[in-house]
């Protein structure tokens, strides 16, 4: 007999036992949807975090050792040593403080960053307006501008001083050096005179070549921490990689949890196929007695398992996409990352796992059917 005939036999069996087949398919649907949707969600979150941090993964940040203590700062002399150790890379000293803000009749607290004017373009990008040229102006982060409805030319009161907004910064996302989206940026001269602070809170070294990060860290450490620990040095690239790795592991873990559903579905298909073999022993005896080969009987039952897995995988893929779309919209307010190739690839992965589980679960019942003794099968009642 030809292969299409046995495929038709498999379709007929699935159709005749539709309720039993439906229950098996539901198990595959749940398993495929769980694996694919968990994988897509985890990958989307990883991409989201990576994109948010990608712009700040090229820095080495230097704090005074024990810098959480207010009086521990980076002095002018320490800054000179850091500049020498950093070589040709840009060294940007940073002032940092929180203060009260009043704008448009609203009051609140804001993070304040201060830089030397020539350093600002090295670390911040403008959305509109211009960079700072005098102590009478300020730059507004994207979130602060939105919260207080600030535009170029707006006036804000920072502490006891009035400043004019000369530029709005591009959204930068969360960082490990600075977080300007929710901040105002002023000049170093304004900061020093207003808050009576000469020493810096920390220093950011912007790398020209990411491959040199370790060398620069070692150079600063050798220069600054000869006898005692004077500074603490952080590599934002390493922190970014650690976070991305952690999210990837979480994604794998949640995907593995989804795989448990496929194991349950596999057991269900195994039971259904074993029942099908038992019910059709006499039929198997008949087709074997007319010259059907063992391999052809094996294929017939494997076709049944394949059809169950295929139907479940297709429906499961659809539900996984819908679930991923809804969850990402709720969590990230965006479905951009859902359509990335590295996210969508989890759909065929889930489908392959579903079909593979069906075939594996159906192999032993198919083998048992193929190896039934034709004479004994014909006598079976």
PDB file of C-alpha atoms in Angstrom, residues 55-63 74 79 82 85-86 89-94 123 172 176-178 202-221 224 231-239:
ATOM      1  CA  UNK A  55      23.671  53.735  25.464  1.00  0.00           C
ATOM      2  CA  UNK A  56      25.398  53.560  28.844  1.00  0.00           C
ATOM      3  CA  UNK A  57      27.351  50.359  28.398  1.00  0.00           C
ATOM      4  CA  UNK A  58      30.484  52.186  27.256  1.00  0.00           C
ATOM      5  CA  UNK A  59      31.532  53.820  30.515  1.00  0.00           C
ATOM      6  CA  UNK A  60      33.759  53.344  33.509  1.00  0.00           C
ATOM      7  CA  UNK A  61      32.384  55.092  36.596  1.00  0.00           C
ATOM      8  CA  UNK A  62      34.705  56.101  39.447  1.00  0.00           C
ATOM      9  CA  UNK A  63      33.457  56.904  42.947  1.00  0.00           C
ATOM     10  CA  UNK A  74      36.441  63.065  44.101  1.00  0.00           C
ATOM     11  CA  UNK A  79      40.575  63.926  39.030  1.00  0.00           C
ATOM     12  CA  UNK A  82      42.186  59.683  36.846  1.00  0.00           C
ATOM     13  CA  UNK A  85      45.236  56.905  33.980  1.00  0.00           C
ATOM     14  CA  UNK A  86      42.373  57.055  31.452  1.00  0.00           C
ATOM     15  CA  UNK A  89      39.415  58.524  26.740  1.00  0.00           C
ATOM     16  CA  UNK A  90      37.082  61.349  27.750  1.00  0.00           C
ATOM     17  CA  UNK A  91      36.954  61.942  31.510  1.00  0.00           C
ATOM     18  CA  UNK A  92      33.813  63.720  32.701  1.00  0.00           C
ATOM     19  CA  UNK A  93      33.562  64.887  36.337  1.00  0.00           C
ATOM     20  CA  UNK A  94      30.009  65.026  37.635  1.00  0.00           C
ATOM     21  CA  UNK A 123      27.515  62.440  27.528  1.00  0.00           C
ATOM     22  CA  UNK A 172      18.292  58.144  27.461  1.00  0.00           C
ATOM     23  CA  UNK A 176      24.483  53.161  35.829  1.00  0.00           C
ATOM     24  CA  UNK A 177      26.343  56.424  35.431  1.00  0.00           C
ATOM     25  CA  UNK A 178      23.650  59.114  35.227  1.00  0.00           C
ATOM     26  CA  UNK A 202      31.865  60.897  40.779  1.00  0.00           C
ATOM     27  CA  UNK A 203      33.670  60.678  37.452  1.00  0.00           C
ATOM     28  CA  UNK A 204      32.520  59.059  34.195  1.00  0.00           C
ATOM     29  CA  UNK A 205      35.117  57.810  31.720  1.00  0.00           C
ATOM     30  CA  UNK A 206      33.561  57.459  28.241  1.00  0.00           C
ATOM     31  CA  UNK A 207      35.406  54.763  26.318  1.00  0.00           C
ATOM     32  CA  UNK A 208      36.472  55.330  22.724  1.00  0.00           C
ATOM     33  CA  UNK A 209      37.020  51.575  22.300  1.00  0.00           C
ATOM     34  CA  UNK A 210      35.019  49.081  24.361  1.00  0.00           C
ATOM     35  CA  UNK A 211      37.863  46.569  24.104  1.00  0.00           C
ATOM     36  CA  UNK A 212      39.975  48.865  26.290  1.00  0.00           C
ATOM     37  CA  UNK A 213      37.596  48.880  29.276  1.00  0.00           C
ATOM     38  CA  UNK A 214      39.521  46.333  31.326  1.00  0.00           C
ATOM     39  CA  UNK A 215      42.858  48.030  30.625  1.00  0.00           C
ATOM     40  CA  UNK A 216      41.481  51.419  31.693  1.00  0.00           C
ATOM     41  CA  UNK A 217      39.954  49.961  34.864  1.00  0.00           C
ATOM     42  CA  UNK A 218      43.272  48.326  35.742  1.00  0.00           C
ATOM     43  CA  UNK A 219      45.159  51.537  34.986  1.00  0.00           C
ATOM     44  CA  UNK A 220      42.910  53.654  37.226  1.00  0.00           C
ATOM     45  CA  UNK A 221      43.066  51.050  39.969  1.00  0.00           C
ATOM     46  CA  UNK A 224      44.559  55.435  42.573  1.00  0.00           C
ATOM     47  CA  UNK A 231      38.260  54.874  44.696  1.00  0.00           C
ATOM     48  CA  UNK A 232      35.697  52.268  43.624  1.00  0.00           C
ATOM     49  CA  UNK A 233      35.580  51.510  39.901  1.00  0.00           C
ATOM     50  CA  UNK A 234      32.531  50.179  38.075  1.00  0.00           C
ATOM     51  CA  UNK A 235      32.266  48.921  34.518  1.00  0.00           C
ATOM     52  CA  UNK A 236      28.810  49.673  33.084  1.00  0.00           C
ATOM     53  CA  UNK A 237      29.325  47.183  30.245  1.00  0.00           C
ATOM     54  CA  UNK A 238      29.874  44.350  32.731  1.00  0.00           C
ATOM     55  CA  UNK A 239      26.789  45.378  34.704  1.00  0.00           C
TER      56      UNK A 239
END
